[in-house]
Short mmCIF file of C-alpha atoms in Angstrom, two decimals:
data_model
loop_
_atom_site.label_atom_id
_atom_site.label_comp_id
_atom_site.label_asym_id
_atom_site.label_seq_id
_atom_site.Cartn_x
_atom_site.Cartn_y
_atom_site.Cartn_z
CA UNK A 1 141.33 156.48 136.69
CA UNK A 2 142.70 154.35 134.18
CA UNK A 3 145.53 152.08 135.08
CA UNK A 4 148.45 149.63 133.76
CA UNK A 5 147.22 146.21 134.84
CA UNK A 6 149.75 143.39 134.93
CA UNK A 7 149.76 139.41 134.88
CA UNK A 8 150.82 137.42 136.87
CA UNK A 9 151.35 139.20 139.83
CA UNK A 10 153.98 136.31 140.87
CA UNK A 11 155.28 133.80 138.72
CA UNK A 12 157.92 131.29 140.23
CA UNK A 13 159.95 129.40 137.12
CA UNK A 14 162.72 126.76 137.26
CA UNK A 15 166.16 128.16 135.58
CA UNK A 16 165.88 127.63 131.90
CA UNK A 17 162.34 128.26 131.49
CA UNK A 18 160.67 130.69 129.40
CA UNK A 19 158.58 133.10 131.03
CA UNK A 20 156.33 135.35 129.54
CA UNK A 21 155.40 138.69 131.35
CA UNK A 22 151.78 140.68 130.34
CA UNK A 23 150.55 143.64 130.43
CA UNK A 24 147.49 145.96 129.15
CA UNK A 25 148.58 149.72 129.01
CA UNK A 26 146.42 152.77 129.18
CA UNK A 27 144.32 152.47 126.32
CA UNK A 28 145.48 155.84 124.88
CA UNK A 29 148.85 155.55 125.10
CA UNK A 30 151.21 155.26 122.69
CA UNK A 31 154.57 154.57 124.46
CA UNK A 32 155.87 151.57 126.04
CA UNK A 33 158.12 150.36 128.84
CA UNK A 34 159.49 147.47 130.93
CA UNK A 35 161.29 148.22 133.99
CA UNK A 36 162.55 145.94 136.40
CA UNK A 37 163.54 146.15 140.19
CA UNK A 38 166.36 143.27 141.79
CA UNK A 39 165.16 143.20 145.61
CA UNK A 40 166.68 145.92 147.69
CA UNK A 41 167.96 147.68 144.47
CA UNK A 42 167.06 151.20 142.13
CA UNK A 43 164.52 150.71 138.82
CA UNK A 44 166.36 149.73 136.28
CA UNK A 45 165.37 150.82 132.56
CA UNK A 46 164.95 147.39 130.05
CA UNK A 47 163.41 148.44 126.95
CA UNK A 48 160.96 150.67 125.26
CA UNK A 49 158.53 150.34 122.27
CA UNK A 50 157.04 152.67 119.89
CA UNK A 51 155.15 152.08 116.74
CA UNK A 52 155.68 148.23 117.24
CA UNK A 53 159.46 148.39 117.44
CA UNK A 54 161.72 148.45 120.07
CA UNK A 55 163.00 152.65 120.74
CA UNK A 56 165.76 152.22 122.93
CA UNK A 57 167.00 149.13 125.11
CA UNK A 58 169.54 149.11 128.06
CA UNK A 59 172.75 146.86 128.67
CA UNK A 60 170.39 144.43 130.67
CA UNK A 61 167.70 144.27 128.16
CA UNK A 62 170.05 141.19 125.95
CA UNK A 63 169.27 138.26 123.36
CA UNK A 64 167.34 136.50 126.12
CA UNK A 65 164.47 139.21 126.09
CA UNK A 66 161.93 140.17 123.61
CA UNK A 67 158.82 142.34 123.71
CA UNK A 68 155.92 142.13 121.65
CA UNK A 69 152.76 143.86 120.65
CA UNK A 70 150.51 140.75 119.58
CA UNK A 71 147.28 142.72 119.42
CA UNK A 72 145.87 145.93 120.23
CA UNK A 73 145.96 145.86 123.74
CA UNK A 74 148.44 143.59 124.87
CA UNK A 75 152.55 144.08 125.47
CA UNK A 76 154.48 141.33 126.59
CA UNK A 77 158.02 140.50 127.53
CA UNK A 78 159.52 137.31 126.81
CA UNK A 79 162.48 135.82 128.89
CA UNK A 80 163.77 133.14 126.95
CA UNK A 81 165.99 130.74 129.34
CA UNK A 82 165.97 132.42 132.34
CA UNK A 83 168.47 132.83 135.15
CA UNK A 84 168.62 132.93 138.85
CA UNK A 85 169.22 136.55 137.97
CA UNK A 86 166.25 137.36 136.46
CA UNK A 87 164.28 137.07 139.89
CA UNK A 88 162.92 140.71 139.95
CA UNK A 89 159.81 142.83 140.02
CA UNK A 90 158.77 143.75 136.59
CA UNK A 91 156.97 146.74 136.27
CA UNK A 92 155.64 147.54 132.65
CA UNK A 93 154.95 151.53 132.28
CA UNK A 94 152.85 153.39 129.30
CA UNK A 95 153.04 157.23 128.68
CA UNK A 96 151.04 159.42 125.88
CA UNK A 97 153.46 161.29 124.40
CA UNK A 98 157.03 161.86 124.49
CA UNK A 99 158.36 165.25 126.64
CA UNK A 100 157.54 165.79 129.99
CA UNK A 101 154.20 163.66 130.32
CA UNK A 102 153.84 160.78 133.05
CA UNK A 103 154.76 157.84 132.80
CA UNK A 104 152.14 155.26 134.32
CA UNK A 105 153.35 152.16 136.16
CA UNK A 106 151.98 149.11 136.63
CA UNK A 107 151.83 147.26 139.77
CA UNK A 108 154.59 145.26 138.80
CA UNK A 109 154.91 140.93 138.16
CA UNK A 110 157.25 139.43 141.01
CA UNK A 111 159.49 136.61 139.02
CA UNK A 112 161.07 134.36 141.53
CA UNK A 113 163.41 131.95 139.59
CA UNK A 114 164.50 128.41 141.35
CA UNK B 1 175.19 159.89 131.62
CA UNK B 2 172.29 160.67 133.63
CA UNK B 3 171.87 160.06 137.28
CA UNK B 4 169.80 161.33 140.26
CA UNK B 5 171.59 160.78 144.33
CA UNK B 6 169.09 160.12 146.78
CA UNK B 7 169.61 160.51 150.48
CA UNK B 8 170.47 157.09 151.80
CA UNK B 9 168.00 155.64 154.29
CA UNK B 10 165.63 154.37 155.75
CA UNK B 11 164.61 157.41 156.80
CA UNK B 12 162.23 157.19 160.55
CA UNK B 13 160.10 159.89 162.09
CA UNK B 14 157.50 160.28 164.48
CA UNK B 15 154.33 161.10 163.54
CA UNK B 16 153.64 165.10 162.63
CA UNK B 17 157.26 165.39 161.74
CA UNK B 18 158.74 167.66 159.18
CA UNK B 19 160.16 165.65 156.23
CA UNK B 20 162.76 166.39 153.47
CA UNK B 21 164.44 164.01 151.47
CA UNK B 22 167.02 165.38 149.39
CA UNK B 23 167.69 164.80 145.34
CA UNK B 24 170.00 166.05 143.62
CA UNK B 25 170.68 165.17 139.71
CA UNK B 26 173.22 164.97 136.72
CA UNK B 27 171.70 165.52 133.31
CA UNK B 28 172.55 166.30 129.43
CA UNK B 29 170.07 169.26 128.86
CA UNK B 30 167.07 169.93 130.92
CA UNK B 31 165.06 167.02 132.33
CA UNK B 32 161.80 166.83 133.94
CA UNK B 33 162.26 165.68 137.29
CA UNK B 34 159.71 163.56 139.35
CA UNK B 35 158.85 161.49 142.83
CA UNK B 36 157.26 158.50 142.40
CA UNK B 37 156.19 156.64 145.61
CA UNK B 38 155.56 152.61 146.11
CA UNK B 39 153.76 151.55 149.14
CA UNK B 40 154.57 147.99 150.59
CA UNK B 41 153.21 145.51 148.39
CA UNK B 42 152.57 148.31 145.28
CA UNK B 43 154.03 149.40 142.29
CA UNK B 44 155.18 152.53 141.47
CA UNK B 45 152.94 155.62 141.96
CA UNK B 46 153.60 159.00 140.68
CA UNK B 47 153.28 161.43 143.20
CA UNK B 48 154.40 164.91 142.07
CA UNK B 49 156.20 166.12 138.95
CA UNK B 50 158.15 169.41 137.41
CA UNK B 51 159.04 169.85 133.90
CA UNK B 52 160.88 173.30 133.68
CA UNK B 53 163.19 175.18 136.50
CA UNK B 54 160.93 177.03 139.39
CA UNK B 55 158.63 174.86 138.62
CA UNK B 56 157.10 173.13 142.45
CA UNK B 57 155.32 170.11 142.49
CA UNK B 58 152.75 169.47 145.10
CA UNK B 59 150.49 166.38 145.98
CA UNK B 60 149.20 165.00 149.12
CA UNK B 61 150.88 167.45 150.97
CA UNK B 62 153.97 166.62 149.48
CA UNK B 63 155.86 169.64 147.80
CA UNK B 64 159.52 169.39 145.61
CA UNK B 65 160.74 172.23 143.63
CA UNK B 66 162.73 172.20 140.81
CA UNK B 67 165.86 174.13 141.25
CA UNK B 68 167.94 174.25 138.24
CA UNK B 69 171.19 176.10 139.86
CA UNK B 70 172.01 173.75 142.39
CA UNK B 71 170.26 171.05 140.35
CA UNK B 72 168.81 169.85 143.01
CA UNK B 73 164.74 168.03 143.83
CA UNK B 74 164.28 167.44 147.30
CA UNK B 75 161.09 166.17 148.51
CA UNK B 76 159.37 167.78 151.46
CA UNK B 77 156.26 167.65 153.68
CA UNK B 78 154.97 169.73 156.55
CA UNK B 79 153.23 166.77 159.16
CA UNK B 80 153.67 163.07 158.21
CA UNK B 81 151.32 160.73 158.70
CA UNK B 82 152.08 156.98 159.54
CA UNK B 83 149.86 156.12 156.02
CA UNK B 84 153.28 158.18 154.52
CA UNK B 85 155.51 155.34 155.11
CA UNK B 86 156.16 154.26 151.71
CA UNK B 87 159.94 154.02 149.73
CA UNK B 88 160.28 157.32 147.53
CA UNK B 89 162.04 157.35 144.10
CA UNK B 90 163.20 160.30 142.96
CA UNK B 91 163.52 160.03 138.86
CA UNK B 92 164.49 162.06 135.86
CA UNK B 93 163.62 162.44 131.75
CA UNK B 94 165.80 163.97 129.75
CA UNK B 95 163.14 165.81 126.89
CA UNK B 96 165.21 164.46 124.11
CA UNK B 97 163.53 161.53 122.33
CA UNK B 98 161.47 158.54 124.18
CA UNK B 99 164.24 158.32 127.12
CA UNK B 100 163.58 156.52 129.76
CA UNK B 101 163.44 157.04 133.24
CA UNK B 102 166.20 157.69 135.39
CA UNK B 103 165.41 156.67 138.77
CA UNK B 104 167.68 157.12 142.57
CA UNK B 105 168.21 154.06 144.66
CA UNK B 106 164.87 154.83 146.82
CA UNK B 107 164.16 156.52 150.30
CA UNK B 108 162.64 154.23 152.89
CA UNK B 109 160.80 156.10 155.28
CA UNK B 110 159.01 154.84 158.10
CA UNK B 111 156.72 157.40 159.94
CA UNK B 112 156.17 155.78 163.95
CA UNK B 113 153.03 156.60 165.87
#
């Protein structure tokens, strides 16, 4: 069954770093997510990306985040300094179309910031 | 704005036991509702799904059906099995647009032996 694969699976950073998240969607899809998870807490909603621009972003998803389509296959996000705040799981998610229709997660990328 | 209420846990049963875990929602139109499941150490896994009112979802022996008058999507299975225990998220889409997800806090169940 095809799958959202993620890298790293754990990344630790120092606070101020830039950290860059990856993932590889379902090859089909055409719709785009990053989610994140603070220990203990609900899924949180960051951003998502259509037609290589971002669709709709939350309160969370600020100036220190970016996402990016660099190539066919690949869709990052990019945290630019980040915080002690920022430790989470980040789970990136693809769907195929718009109403109804799954969305697939990835296994997520643990970020543990120091 | 949107929001799903999950039954607080963690949630334990012995093994065979019945299990519900209730979900209700608050949504603009008519969502799709859904249970996703992450096992310890996993991300998230969808495990059952319902796009329109009546509508049951059903995987693994899990069952939830979607019951637009008391807006409500709780989560049920006949005979648990210890490979169950697992922290459920009940979520919601709104069919308007690429919306996200709309997930509850989680359900941590632990099924005993």
């Amino acid at each position: 069954e095809p799958e959202v694969t993620q890298t790293p699976s754990h990344q630790v950073t120092q606070m101020g770093q830039e950290v860059i998240l990856r993932c590889v969607p379902i090859s089909n899809h055409l719709y785009f997510y990053w989610y994140r998870q603070i220990l203990g807490q609900k899924v949180e909603f960051l951003v998502s990306f259509y037609n290589n621009e971002i669709s709709e972003k939350s309160e969370i998803f600020d100036d220190q985040f970016s996402v990016e389509r660099p190539d066919g296959s690949n869709f990052t996000l990019k945290i630019r300094s980040t915080k002690l705040e920022d430790s989470a799981m980040y789970f990136c998610a693809s769907s195929e179309d718009l109403f109804g229709n799954t969305i697939y997660f990835g296994e997520g990328s643990w970020l543990t910031v120091v | 704005g949107d929001s799903v209420t999950q039954m607080e846990g963690p949630v334990t049963l012995s093994e065979e036991a019945f299990l519900t875990i209730n979900c209700t929602y608050t949504a603009t139109g008519y969502p799709s509702l859904f249970w996703y499941v992450q096992y310890p150490g996993e991300g998230l896994q969808l495990l059952l799904k319902a796009t329109k009112a009546d509508d049951k979802g059903s995987n693994k022996g899990f069952e939830a059906t979607y019951r637009k008058e008391t807006t409500s999507f709780h989560l049920e299975k006949g005979s648990v099995q210890v490979s169950d225990s697992a922290v459920y998220f009940c979520a919601l889409r709104t069919n308007s647009g690429n919306t996200p997800l709309v997930f509850g806090k989680g359900t941590r169940l632990s099924v005993i032996a």
